[in-house]
PDB file of C-alpha atoms in Angstrom:
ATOM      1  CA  UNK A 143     -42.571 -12.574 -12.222  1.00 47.00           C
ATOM      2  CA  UNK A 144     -45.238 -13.785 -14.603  1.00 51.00           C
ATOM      3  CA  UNK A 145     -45.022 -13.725 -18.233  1.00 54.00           C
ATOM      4  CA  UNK A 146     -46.907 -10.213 -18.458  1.00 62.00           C
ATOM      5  CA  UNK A 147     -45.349  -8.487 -15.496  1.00 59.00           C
ATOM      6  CA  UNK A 148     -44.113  -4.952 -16.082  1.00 52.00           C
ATOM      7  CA  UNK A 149     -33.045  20.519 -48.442  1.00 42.00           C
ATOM      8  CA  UNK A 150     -33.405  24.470 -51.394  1.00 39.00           C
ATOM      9  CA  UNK A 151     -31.778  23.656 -54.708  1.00 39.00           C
ATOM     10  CA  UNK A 152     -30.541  26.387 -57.001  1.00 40.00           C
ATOM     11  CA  UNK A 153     -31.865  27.395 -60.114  1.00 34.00           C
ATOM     12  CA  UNK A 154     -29.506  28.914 -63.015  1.00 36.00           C
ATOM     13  CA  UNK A 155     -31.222  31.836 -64.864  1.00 36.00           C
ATOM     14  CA  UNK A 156     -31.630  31.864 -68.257  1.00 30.00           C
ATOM     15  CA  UNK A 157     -30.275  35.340 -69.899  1.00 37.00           C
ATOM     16  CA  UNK A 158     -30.847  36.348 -73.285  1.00 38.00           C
ATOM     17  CA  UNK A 159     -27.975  38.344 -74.993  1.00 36.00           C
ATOM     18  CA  UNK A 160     -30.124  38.801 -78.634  1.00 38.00           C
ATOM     19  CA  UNK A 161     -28.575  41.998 -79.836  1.00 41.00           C
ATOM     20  CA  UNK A 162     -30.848  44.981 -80.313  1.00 41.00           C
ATOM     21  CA  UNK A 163     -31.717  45.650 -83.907  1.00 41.00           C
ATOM     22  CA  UNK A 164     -30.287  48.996 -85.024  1.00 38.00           C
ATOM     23  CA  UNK A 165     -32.272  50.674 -87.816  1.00 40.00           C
ATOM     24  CA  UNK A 166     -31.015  52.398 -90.773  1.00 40.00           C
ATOM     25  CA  UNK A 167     -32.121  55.313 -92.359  1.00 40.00           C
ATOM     26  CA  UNK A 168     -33.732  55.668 -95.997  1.00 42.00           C
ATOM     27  CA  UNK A 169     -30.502  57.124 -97.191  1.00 42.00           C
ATOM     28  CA  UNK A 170     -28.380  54.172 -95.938  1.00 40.00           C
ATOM     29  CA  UNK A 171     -30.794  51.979 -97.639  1.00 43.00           C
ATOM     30  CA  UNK A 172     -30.405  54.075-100.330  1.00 42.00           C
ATOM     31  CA  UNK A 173     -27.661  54.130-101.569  1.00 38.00           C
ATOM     32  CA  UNK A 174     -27.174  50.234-101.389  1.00 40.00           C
ATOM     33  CA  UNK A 175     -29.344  49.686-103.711  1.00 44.00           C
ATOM     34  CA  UNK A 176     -27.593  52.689-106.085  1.00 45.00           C
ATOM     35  CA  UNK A 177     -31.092  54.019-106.807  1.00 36.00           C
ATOM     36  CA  UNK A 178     -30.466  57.726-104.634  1.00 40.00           C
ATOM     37  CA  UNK A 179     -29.827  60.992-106.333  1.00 44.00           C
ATOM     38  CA  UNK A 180     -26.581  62.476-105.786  1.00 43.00           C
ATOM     39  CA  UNK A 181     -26.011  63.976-102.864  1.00 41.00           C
ATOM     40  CA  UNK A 182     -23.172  65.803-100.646  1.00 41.00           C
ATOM     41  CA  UNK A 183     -20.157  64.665 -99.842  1.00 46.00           C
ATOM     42  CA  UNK A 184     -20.561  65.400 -96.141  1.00 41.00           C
ATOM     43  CA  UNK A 185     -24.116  63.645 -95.930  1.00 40.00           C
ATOM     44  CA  UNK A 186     -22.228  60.702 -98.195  1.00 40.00           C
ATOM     45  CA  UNK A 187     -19.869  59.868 -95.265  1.00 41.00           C
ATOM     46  CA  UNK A 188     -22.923  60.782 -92.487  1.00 42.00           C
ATOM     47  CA  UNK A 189     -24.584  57.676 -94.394  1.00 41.00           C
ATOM     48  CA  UNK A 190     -21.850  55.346 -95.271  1.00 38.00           C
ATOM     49  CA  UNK A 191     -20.546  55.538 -91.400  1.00 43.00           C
ATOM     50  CA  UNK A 192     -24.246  55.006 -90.373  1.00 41.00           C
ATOM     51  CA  UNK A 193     -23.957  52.156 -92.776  1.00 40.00           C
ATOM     52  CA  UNK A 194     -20.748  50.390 -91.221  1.00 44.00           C
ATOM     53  CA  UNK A 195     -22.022  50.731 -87.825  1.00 45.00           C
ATOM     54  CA  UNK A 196     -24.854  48.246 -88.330  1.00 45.00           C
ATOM     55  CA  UNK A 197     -22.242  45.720 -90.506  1.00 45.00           C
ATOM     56  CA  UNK A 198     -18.884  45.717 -88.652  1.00 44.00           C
ATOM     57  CA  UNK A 199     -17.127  43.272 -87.226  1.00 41.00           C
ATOM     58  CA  UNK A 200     -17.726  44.122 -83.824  1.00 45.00           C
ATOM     59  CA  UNK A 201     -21.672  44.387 -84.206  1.00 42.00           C
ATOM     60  CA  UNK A 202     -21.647  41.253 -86.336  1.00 41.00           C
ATOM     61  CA  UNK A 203     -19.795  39.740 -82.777  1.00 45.00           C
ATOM     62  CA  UNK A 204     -22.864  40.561 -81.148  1.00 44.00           C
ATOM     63  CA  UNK A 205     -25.238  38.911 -83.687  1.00 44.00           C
ATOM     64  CA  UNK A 206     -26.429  35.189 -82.335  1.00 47.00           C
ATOM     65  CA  UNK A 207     -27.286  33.059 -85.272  1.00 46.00           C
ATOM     66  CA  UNK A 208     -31.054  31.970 -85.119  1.00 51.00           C
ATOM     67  CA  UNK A 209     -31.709  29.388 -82.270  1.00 48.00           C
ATOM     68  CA  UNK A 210     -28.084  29.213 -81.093  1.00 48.00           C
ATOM     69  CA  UNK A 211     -27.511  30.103 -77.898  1.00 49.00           C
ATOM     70  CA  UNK A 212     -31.222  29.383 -76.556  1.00 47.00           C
ATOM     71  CA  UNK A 213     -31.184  25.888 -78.119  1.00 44.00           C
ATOM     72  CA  UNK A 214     -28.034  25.324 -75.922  1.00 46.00           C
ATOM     73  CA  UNK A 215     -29.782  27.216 -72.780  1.00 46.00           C
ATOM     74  CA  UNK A 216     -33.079  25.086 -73.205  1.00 48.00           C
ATOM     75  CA  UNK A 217     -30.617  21.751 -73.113  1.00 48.00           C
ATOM     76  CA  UNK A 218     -29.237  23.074 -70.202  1.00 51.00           C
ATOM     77  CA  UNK A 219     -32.467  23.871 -68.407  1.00 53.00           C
ATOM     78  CA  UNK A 220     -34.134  20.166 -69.294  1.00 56.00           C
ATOM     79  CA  UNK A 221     -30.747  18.597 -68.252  1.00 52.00           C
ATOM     80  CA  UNK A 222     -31.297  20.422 -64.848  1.00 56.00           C
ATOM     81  CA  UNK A 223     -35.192  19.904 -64.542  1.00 57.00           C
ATOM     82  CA  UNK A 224     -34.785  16.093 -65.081  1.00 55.00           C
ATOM     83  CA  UNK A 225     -31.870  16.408 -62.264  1.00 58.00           C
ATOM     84  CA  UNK A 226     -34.068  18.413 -60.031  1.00 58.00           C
ATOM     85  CA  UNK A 227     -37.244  16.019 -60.829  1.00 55.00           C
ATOM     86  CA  UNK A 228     -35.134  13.555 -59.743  1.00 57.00           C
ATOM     87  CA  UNK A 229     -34.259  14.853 -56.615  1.00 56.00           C
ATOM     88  CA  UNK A 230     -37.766  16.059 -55.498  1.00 53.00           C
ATOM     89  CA  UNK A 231     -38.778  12.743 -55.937  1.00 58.00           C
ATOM     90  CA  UNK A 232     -36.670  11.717 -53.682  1.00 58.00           C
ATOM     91  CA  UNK A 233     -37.336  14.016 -51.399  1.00 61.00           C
ATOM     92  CA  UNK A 234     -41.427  13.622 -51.598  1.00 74.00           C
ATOM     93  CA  UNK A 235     -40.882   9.507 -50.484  1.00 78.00           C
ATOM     94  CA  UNK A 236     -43.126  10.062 -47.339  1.00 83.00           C
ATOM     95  CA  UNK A 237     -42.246   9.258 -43.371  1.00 85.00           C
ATOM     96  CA  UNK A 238     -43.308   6.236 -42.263  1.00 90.00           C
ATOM     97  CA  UNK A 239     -46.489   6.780 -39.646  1.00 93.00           C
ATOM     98  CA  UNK A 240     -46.063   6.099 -36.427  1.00 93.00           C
ATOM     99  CA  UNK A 241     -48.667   3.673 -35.145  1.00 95.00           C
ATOM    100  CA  UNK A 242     -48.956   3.443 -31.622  1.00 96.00           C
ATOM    101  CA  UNK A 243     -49.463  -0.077 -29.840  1.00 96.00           C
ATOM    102  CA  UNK A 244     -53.130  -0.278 -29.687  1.00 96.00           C
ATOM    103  CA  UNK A 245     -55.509  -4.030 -29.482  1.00 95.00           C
ATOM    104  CA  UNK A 246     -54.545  -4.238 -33.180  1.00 95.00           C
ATOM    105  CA  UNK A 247     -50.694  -4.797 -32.822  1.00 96.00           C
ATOM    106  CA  UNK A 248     -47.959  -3.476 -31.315  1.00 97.00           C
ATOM    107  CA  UNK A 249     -46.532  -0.014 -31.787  1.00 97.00           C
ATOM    108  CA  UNK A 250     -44.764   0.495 -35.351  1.00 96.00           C
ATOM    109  CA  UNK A 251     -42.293   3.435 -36.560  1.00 95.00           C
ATOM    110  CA  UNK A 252     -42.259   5.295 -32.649  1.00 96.00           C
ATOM    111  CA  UNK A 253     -39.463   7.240 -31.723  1.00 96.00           C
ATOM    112  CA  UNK A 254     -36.969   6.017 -29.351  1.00 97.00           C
ATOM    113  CA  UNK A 255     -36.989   8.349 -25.827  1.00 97.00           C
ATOM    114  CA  UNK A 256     -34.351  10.319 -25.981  1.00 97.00           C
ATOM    115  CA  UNK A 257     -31.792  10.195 -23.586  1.00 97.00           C
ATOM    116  CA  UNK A 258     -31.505  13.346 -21.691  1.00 97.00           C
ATOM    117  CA  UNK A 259     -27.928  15.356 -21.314  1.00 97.00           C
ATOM    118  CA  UNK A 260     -27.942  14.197 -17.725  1.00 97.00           C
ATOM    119  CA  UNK A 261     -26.937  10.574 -18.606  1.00 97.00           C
ATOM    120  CA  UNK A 262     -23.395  11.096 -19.549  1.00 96.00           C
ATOM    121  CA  UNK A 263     -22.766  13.355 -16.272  1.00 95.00           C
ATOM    122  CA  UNK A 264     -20.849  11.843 -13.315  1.00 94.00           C
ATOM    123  CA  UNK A 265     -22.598  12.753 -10.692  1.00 94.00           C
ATOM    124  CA  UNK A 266     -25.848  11.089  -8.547  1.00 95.00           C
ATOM    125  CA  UNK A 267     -28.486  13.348 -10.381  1.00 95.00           C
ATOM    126  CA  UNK A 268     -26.769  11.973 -14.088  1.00 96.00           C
ATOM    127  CA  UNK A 269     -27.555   8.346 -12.220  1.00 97.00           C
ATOM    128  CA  UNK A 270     -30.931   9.519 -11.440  1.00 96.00           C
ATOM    129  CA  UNK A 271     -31.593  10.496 -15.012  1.00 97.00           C
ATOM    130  CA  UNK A 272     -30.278   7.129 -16.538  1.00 97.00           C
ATOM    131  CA  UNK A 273     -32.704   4.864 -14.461  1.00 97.00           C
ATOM    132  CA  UNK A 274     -35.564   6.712 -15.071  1.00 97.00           C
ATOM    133  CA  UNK A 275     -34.245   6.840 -18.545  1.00 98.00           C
ATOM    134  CA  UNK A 276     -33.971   2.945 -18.758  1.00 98.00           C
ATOM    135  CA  UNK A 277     -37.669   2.491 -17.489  1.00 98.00           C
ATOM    136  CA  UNK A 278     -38.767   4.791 -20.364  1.00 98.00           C
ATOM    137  CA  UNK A 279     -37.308   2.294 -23.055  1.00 98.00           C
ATOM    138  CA  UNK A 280     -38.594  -0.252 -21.312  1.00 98.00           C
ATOM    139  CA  UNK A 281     -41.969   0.088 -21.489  1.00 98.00           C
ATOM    140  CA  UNK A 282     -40.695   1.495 -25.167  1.00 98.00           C
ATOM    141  CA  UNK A 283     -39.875  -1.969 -25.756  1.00 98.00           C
ATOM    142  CA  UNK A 284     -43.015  -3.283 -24.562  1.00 98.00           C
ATOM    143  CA  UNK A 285     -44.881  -1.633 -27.131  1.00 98.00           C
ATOM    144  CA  UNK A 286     -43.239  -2.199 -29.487  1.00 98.00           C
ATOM    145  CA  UNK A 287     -41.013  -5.336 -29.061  1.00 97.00           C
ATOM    146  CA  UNK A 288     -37.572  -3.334 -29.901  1.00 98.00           C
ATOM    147  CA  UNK A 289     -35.053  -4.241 -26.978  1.00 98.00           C
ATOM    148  CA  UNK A 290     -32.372  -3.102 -28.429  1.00 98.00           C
ATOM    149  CA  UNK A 291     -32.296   0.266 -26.848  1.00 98.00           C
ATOM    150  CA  UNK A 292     -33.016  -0.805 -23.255  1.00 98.00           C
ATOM    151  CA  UNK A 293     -30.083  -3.586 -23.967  1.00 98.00           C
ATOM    152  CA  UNK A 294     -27.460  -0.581 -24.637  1.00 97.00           C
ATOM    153  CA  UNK A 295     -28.424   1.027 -21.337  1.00 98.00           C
ATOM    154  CA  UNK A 296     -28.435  -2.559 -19.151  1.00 98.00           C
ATOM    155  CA  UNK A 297     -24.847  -3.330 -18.099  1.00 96.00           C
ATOM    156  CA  UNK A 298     -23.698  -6.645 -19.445  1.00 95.00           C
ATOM    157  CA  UNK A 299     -23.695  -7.937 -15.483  1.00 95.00           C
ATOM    158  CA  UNK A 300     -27.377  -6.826 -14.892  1.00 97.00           C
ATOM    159  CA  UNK A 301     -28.841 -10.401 -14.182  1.00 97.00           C
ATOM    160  CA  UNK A 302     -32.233  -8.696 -12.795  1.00 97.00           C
ATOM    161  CA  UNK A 303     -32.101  -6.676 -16.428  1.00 98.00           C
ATOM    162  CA  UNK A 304     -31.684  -9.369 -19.067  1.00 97.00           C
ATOM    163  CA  UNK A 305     -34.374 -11.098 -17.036  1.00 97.00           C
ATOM    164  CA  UNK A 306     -36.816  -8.780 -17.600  1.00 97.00           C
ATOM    165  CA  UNK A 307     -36.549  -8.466 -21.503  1.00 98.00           C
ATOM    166  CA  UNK A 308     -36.083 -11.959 -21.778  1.00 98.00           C
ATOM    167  CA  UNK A 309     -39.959 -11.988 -20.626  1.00 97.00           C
ATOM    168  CA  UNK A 310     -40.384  -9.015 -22.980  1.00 98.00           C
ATOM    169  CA  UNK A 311     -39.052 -10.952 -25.763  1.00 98.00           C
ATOM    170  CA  UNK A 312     -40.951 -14.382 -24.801  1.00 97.00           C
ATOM    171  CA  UNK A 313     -44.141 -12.029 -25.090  1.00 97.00           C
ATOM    172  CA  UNK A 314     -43.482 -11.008 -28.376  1.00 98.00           C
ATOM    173  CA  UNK A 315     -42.156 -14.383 -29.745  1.00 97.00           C
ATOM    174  CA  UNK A 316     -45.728 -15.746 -29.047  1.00 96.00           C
ATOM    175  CA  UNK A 317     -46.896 -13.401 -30.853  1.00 96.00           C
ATOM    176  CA  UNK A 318     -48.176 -10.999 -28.029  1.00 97.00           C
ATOM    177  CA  UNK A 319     -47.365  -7.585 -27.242  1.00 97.00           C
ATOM    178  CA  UNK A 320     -48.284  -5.009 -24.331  1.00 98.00           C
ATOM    179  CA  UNK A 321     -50.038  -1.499 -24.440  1.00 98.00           C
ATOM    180  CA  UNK A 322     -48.887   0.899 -21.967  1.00 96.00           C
ATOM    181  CA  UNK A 323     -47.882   4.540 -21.103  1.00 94.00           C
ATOM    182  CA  UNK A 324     -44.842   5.390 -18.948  1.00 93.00           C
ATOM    183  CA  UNK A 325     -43.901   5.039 -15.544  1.00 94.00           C
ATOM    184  CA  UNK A 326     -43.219   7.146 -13.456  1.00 95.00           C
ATOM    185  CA  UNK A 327     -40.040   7.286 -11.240  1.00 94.00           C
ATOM    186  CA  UNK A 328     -39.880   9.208  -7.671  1.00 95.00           C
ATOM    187  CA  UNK A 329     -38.325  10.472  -4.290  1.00 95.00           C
ATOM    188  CA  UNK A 330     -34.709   8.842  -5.906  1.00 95.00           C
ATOM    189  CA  UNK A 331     -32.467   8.645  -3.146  1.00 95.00           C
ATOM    190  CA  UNK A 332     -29.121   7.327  -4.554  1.00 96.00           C
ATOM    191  CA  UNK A 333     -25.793   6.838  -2.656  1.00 95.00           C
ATOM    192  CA  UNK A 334     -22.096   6.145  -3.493  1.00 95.00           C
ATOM    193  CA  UNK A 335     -21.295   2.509  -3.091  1.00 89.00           C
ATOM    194  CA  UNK A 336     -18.345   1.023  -2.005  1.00 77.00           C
ATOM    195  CA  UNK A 337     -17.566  -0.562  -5.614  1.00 76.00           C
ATOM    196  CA  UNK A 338     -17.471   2.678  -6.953  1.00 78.00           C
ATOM    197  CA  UNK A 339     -21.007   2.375  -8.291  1.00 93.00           C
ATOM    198  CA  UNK A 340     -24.282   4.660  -7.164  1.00 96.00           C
ATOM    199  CA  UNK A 341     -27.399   3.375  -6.430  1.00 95.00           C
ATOM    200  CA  UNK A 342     -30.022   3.081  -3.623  1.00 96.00           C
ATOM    201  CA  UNK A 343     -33.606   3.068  -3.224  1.00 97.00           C
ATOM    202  CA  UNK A 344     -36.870   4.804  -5.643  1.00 97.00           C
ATOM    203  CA  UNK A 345     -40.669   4.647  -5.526  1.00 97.00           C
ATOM    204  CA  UNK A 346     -41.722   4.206  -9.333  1.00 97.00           C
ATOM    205  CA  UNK A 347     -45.690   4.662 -10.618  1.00 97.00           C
ATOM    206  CA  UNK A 348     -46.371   2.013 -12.640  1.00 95.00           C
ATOM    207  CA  UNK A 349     -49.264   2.433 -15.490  1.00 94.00           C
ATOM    208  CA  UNK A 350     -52.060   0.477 -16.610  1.00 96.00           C
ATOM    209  CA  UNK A 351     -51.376  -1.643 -19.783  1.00 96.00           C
ATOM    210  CA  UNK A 352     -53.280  -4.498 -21.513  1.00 97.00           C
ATOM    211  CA  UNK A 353     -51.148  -7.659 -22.270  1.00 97.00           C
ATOM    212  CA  UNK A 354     -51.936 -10.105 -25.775  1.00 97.00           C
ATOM    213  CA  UNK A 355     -50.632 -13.547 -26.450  1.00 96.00           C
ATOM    214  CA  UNK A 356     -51.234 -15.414 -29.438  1.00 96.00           C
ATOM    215  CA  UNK A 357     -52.708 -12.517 -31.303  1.00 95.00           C
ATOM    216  CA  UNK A 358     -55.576 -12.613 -28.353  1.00 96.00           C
ATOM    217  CA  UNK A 359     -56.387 -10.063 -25.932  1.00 97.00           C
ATOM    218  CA  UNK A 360     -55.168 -11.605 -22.490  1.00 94.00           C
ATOM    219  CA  UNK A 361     -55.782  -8.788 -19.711  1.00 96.00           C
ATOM    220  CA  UNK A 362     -55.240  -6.110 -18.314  1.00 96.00           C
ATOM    221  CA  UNK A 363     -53.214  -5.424 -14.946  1.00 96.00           C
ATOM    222  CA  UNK A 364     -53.957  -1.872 -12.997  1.00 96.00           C
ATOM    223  CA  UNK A 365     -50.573   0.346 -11.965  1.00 95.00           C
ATOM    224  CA  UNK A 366     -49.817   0.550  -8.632  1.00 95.00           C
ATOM    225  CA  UNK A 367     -48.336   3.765  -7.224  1.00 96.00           C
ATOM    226  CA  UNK A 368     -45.494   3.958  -4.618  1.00 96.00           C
ATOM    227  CA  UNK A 369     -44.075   0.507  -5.680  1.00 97.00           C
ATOM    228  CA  UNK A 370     -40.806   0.280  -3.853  1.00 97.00           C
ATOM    229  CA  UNK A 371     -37.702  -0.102  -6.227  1.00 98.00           C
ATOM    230  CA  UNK A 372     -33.724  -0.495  -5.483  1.00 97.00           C
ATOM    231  CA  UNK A 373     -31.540   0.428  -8.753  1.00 97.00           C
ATOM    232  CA  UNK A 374     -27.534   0.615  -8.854  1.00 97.00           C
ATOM    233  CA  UNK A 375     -25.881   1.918 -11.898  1.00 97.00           C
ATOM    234  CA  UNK A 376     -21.875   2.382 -13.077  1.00 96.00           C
ATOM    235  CA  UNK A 377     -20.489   5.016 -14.544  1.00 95.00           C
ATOM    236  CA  UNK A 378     -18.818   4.009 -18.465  1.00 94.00           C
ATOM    237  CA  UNK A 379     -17.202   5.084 -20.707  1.00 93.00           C
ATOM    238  CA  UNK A 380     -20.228   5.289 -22.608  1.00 93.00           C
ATOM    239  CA  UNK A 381     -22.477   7.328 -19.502  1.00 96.00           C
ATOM    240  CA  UNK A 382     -24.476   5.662 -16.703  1.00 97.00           C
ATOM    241  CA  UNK A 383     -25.162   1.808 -17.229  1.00 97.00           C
ATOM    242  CA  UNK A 384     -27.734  -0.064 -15.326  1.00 98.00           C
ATOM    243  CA  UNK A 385     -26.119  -2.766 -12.998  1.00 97.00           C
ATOM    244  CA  UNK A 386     -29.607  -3.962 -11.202  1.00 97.00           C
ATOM    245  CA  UNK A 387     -33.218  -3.153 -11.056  1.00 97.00           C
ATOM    246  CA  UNK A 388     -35.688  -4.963  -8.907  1.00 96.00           C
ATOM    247  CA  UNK A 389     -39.307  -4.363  -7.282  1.00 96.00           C
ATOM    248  CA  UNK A 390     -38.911  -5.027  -3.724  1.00 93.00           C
ATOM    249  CA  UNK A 391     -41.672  -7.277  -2.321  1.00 84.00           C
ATOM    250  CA  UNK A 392     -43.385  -6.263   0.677  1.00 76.00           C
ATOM    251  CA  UNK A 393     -42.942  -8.634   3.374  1.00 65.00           C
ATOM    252  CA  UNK A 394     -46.053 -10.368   5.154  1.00 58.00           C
ATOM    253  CA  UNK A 395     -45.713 -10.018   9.185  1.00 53.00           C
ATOM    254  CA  UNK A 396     -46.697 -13.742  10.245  1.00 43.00           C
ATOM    255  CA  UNK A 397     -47.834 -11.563  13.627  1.00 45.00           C
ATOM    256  CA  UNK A 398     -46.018 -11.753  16.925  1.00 42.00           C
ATOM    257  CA  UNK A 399     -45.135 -14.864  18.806  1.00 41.00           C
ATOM    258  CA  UNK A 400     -45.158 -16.272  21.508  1.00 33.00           C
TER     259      UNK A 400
END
């Protein structure tokens, strides 16, 4: 294989409690000020119980002195919109971009494929899922030189694996990269194994993708359809792990002898 093979916050309302003024008649005022005629006795109490009612200590409860309570409310209100501003601004910090790999560099901020339900099954179909599923973070890692993911999925005795991003992460150490779309994997036809293990034979579809070095555009190789591929995989504790991948080579017929 050559070096370039394949959250609503909550927001406290302010109430005001100020007391409704009660008015008081002219006789009320009246006879505060000890300027009224003489009048009834009845209308005298009528006027002095209109009186108390606007002075007691139960209205005088209700009074709030000037600024009081609203002062307090305001406080609480800036105390909360410097919290809140806080938080929004958190909030507002924006996503990175994803940048796909393109002849400028390799792909920055793309989501890793997500590994489908399938791979934690025990069964040939949850085998099926996981290799297709490790080709899709390889060329993931291609783009965008991240090998991590396609690491988790390779079991730690793939040889064929770790040989292929090794040359992944060659590429990128000289300051290359690749740009390429996904393969496609088909006409799986897995088996049980005698070591407990499934695997078998697949056709994959590999994609077009342009190869850099050095910061320099270096090629670009054409997909080939119908490759032949043999996988194996084991079942973990952790789902289906990739125990060998390889392209197999077509063999040349040297003709017939004789």
């Amino acid at each position: 294989m050559t070096r370039f093979g394949v959250a609503p916050r909550n927001t406290r309302e302010l109430q005001n409690r100020n007391g409704k003024g009660r008015m008081v008649s002219d006789d009320a005022r009246g006879l505060s000020q000890g300027w009224i005629r003489p009048i009834t006795g009845l209308l005298l109490v009528a006027a002095l119980a209109l009186t108390s009612c606007g002075t007691g200590p139960e209205a005088a409860g209700t009074a709030e002195p000037d600024g009081g309570e609203s002062a307090s409310a305001h406080g609480g209100e800036d105390a909360d919109d410097a919290e809140g501003a806080g938080d929004a601004q958190e909030d507002e910090t924006p996503e990175p971009t994803p940048k796909p790999a393109s002849s400028e560099g390799p792909g920055e901020n793309l989501p890793v494929p997500e590994a489908p339900d399938e791979l934690y099954e025990d069964s040939h179909e949850g085998a099926e899922a996981g290799m297709r599923h490790w080709f899709d973070l390889f060329v993931y890692a291609r783009n965008t030189g991240d090998v991590g993911p396609v690491k988790d999925l390779s079991h730690e005795d793939c040889l064929s694996c770790h040989k292929m991003i090794e040359t992944v992460e060659e590429v990128f150490e000289g300051n290359g990269w690749f740009v390429q779309e996904s393969h496609k994997t088909h006409h799986v036809q897995f088996t049980d194994i005698d070591s407990g293990a499934v695997g078998g034979v697949f056709l994959l579809d590999t994609s077009d993708f342009e190869a850099y070095w050095d910061n320099e555009y270096h090629g670009t190789t054409e997909g080939t359809d119908d490759q032949v591929w043999t996988g194996h995989l084991d079942f973990t504790e952790d789902g289906w792990k990739v125990l060998s991948v390889r392209h197999e080579m077509p063999t040349q017929d040297s003709g017939e002898e004789g």
